[in-house]
Amino acid sequence: MDSPDVIVIGGGTGGYSTALRAAALGLEVVLVERDKVGGTCLHRGCIPSKAMLHAAELVDGIAEARERWGVKATLDAVDWPALVATRDDIVARNHRGVQAHLAHAGVRVIAGSARLTGPRSVRVEGVRGEPGVHDIPRGHGEPGAHDNPRGHGEPGVHDNPRGHGESGAQDLSARRGLVLATGSRPRTLPGLEPDGRRVVTSDDALFAPGLPASVLVLGGGAIGVEYASFHRSLGAEVTLVEAADRIVPLEDAEVSRHLTRGLKKRGIDVRAGARLLDAEVLDDGVRARVRTARGETLTIAAERLLVAVGRTPVTDGLDVTAAGLATDERGFVVPADWDRLETAVPGVHVVGDLLPPPSLGLAHASFAEGLLVAETLAGVPSAPVDYAAVPRVTYSSPQTAAVGLSEAEARARGHEVVTNSMPLTAVAKGMVHGQGGMVKVVAEAGGGRVLGVHLVGPHVSEMIAESQLVVGWDAEPSDVARHVHPHPTLSEAVGEAFLTLAGRGLHQQ
Ligand SMILES: Cc1cc2nc3c(=O)[nH]c(=O)nc-3n(C[C@H](O)[C@H](O)[C@H](O)COP(=O)(O)OP(=O)(O)OC[C@H]3O[C@@H](n4cnc5c(N)ncnc54)[C@H](O)[C@@H]3O)c2cc1C
């Protein structure tokens, strides 16, 4: 029996970050992955979607150049296969980078499907060489590839005792800890089974052969909004249907209002408080009936119906009961100790999308969880993840970015709060961008702690980092107001919002 210190099941952001940190701390680590290391984020989530949204931004820029700046530019066409090729190249290079990092750290990657056989024991079935792993070029600037201490440029595969391409089973037992990091997959609705062609998930939308002329997006969370935004930029007629009374319903109400306004301005038909009644799949598309917020029945015809109603945890084939564990009614594995992300079975930990809220179903939250679990297993002191201080971003146009509590949450928790909202166009750079947007700060009354910061507008995904330190470090508006922001930038608006709350408003009186 192979007995490393740590076995990690699942090589997504949660699993591979756990493995990298544990190996860096001197532990012997085996990572089991049945598909590709990098997981959802790298292959079907964050990275391909943001690559496509970057292309969408360029398309939008052509319209802006023509309409606002007198640049006589026109858009000939979007070459979808070329766009996909660039996106896939970015994904492939990142994939090779993750493989190389793992190899460099000395993590043994076993490509196969893991099933629990006891509290810390695992059987890996269908063991094989990880697809594509032997394609890693050596010395091409991929992190660690050229200085792979094992020298083969084929991370992990040569460690596979069954050899490359072979299939079989392997039994493992963890001396210190077992980490479950099997992630999530798109959730679907009963009676609305994706067929990959007309009714699609976010996974299918990536691999579609072309762009639809019209799309009905079901679900106004981050993924639904991003796909709605992307398709609109590339010329599709887009309807966005959300059952809650506002899109991005977990964010501050003012964020939802500004985002709705921004998306509508771009021609997206945003329907919040609306429910899908039924959908009929036709040869050339889908005809859906939707009950609107006003109680009317609306028939929407679209080439594609994209179901983005959330994600569901993956435990199929894992047999968590063999380790003495159970999933909750939604399929999550719930830690008994959130400070260590340890289950009721000692030494068995959980990271990533397999965790229920307050974990966030976000890649960067899973990185933090991976660090915490690895350090815990290595006996190194590690602070629990402060989920309230983890930023949340929607990469649409306009973008949203937030950290901490919304105004309603802060009040519900009994805080006496003050808020300050200001439009991004209150600063010169906001006018240059001309896309509206806003900054909202929620703070304790009487000059107390900043509880939440909420941004909407261009580039706010890059602007939230400052506010995450403000919230994470329990700073007060006067602490921030001491620090000068560069002029002219969009970040000045954030600085101004704090200056005003500190009683030192300059452009916002
Ligand atoms: C369209 C989209 C866009 C997104 N955009 C963002 C974003 O911009 N920013 C952000 O922070 N997050 C984003 N996310 C969320 C992010 O992708 C997830 O939070 C993250 O991937 C979760 O990582 P994980 O390691 O928990 O799980 P996963 O990445 O799902 O990895 C789990 C891995 O476990 C493997 N596995 C499962 N069962 C077994 C088994 N029995 N044996 C062996 N291997 C197994 C799977 O093959 C998989 O590779 C996005 C998601 C989607 C779908």
XYZ file of C-alpha atoms and ligand atoms in Angstrom, residues 9-15 32-36 38-41 44-46 49-50 112-115 181-184 202-203 223 226-227 311 314 316-318 351-354 361-366 395, ligand 1:
103
model
C -8.769 14.119 -4.330
C -9.468 16.597 -7.099
C -6.933 18.759 -8.902
C -8.963 21.972 -9.289
C -7.916 25.241 -7.662
C -8.856 23.937 -4.199
C -7.046 20.624 -4.585
C -5.659 12.257 -7.673
C -7.411 13.843 -10.661
C -9.781 12.086 -13.027
C -9.838 14.762 -15.716
C -7.318 17.619 -15.900
C -6.726 23.034 -13.025
C -10.319 21.820 -12.765
C -13.391 23.887 -13.513
C -11.751 27.288 -13.115
C -14.507 25.505 -18.005
C -14.785 28.530 -15.717
C -12.793 31.589 -14.714
C -14.799 32.908 -19.659
C -12.548 35.848 -18.829
C -7.672 8.302 -12.250
C -10.924 8.328 -10.345
C -10.732 8.146 -6.552
C -13.140 6.245 -4.326
C -11.624 18.731 -3.368
C -13.979 17.263 -5.952
C -15.651 20.573 -6.780
C -18.935 21.213 -8.523
C -21.940 27.235 -19.159
C -19.741 24.211 -20.035
C -22.128 33.301 -14.428
C -21.224 37.292 -17.599
C -22.565 35.077 -20.381
C -23.728 24.790 -9.297
C -19.673 16.607 -7.082
C -20.425 10.807 -7.566
C -18.270 7.701 -7.351
C -16.473 9.047 -4.296
C -11.888 22.614 0.304
C -13.462 24.451 -2.621
C -16.888 24.122 -4.169
C -17.610 20.977 -2.161
C -17.870 28.870 -4.700
C -15.009 31.006 -5.957
C -11.550 29.980 -7.086
C -9.709 32.501 -4.934
C -11.674 31.348 -1.857
C -10.580 27.788 -2.668
C -16.769 40.375 -14.985
C -18.362 29.788 -16.097
C -17.681 29.915 -14.755
C -16.975 31.055 -14.463
C -16.339 31.184 -13.245
N -15.643 32.317 -13.011
C -15.000 32.469 -11.842
C -14.220 33.635 -11.607
O -14.105 34.510 -12.456
N -13.578 33.752 -10.424
C -13.684 32.781 -9.447
O -13.095 32.943 -8.389
N -14.417 31.660 -9.655
C -15.069 31.484 -10.822
N -15.785 30.343 -11.049
C -15.876 29.335 -9.954
C -14.625 28.478 -9.901
O -14.412 27.883 -11.156
C -14.789 27.420 -8.823
O -15.071 28.028 -7.601
C -13.519 26.580 -8.663
O -13.179 25.972 -9.889
C -13.717 25.505 -7.589
O -12.551 24.744 -7.482
P -12.562 23.307 -6.816
O -11.122 22.907 -6.723
O -13.387 23.281 -5.601
O -13.335 22.366 -7.842
P -13.116 22.038 -9.379
O -12.354 23.103 -10.056
O -14.452 21.686 -9.912
O -12.160 20.774 -9.360
C -12.565 19.541 -8.890
C -11.743 18.484 -9.598
O -11.977 17.225 -8.979
C -11.965 16.219 -9.967
N -12.695 15.092 -9.418
C -13.993 15.028 -9.041
N -14.276 13.828 -8.510
C -13.135 13.107 -8.556
C -12.787 11.795 -8.150
N -13.682 10.982 -7.582
N -11.528 11.378 -8.362
C -10.607 12.192 -8.934
N -10.879 13.444 -9.332
C -12.120 13.895 -9.130
C -12.638 16.879 -11.162
O -12.270 16.245 -12.366
C -12.119 18.307 -11.069
O -10.992 18.535 -11.871
C -16.407 30.148 -12.272
C -17.105 28.980 -12.566
C -17.723 28.858 -13.799
C -18.453 27.583 -14.103
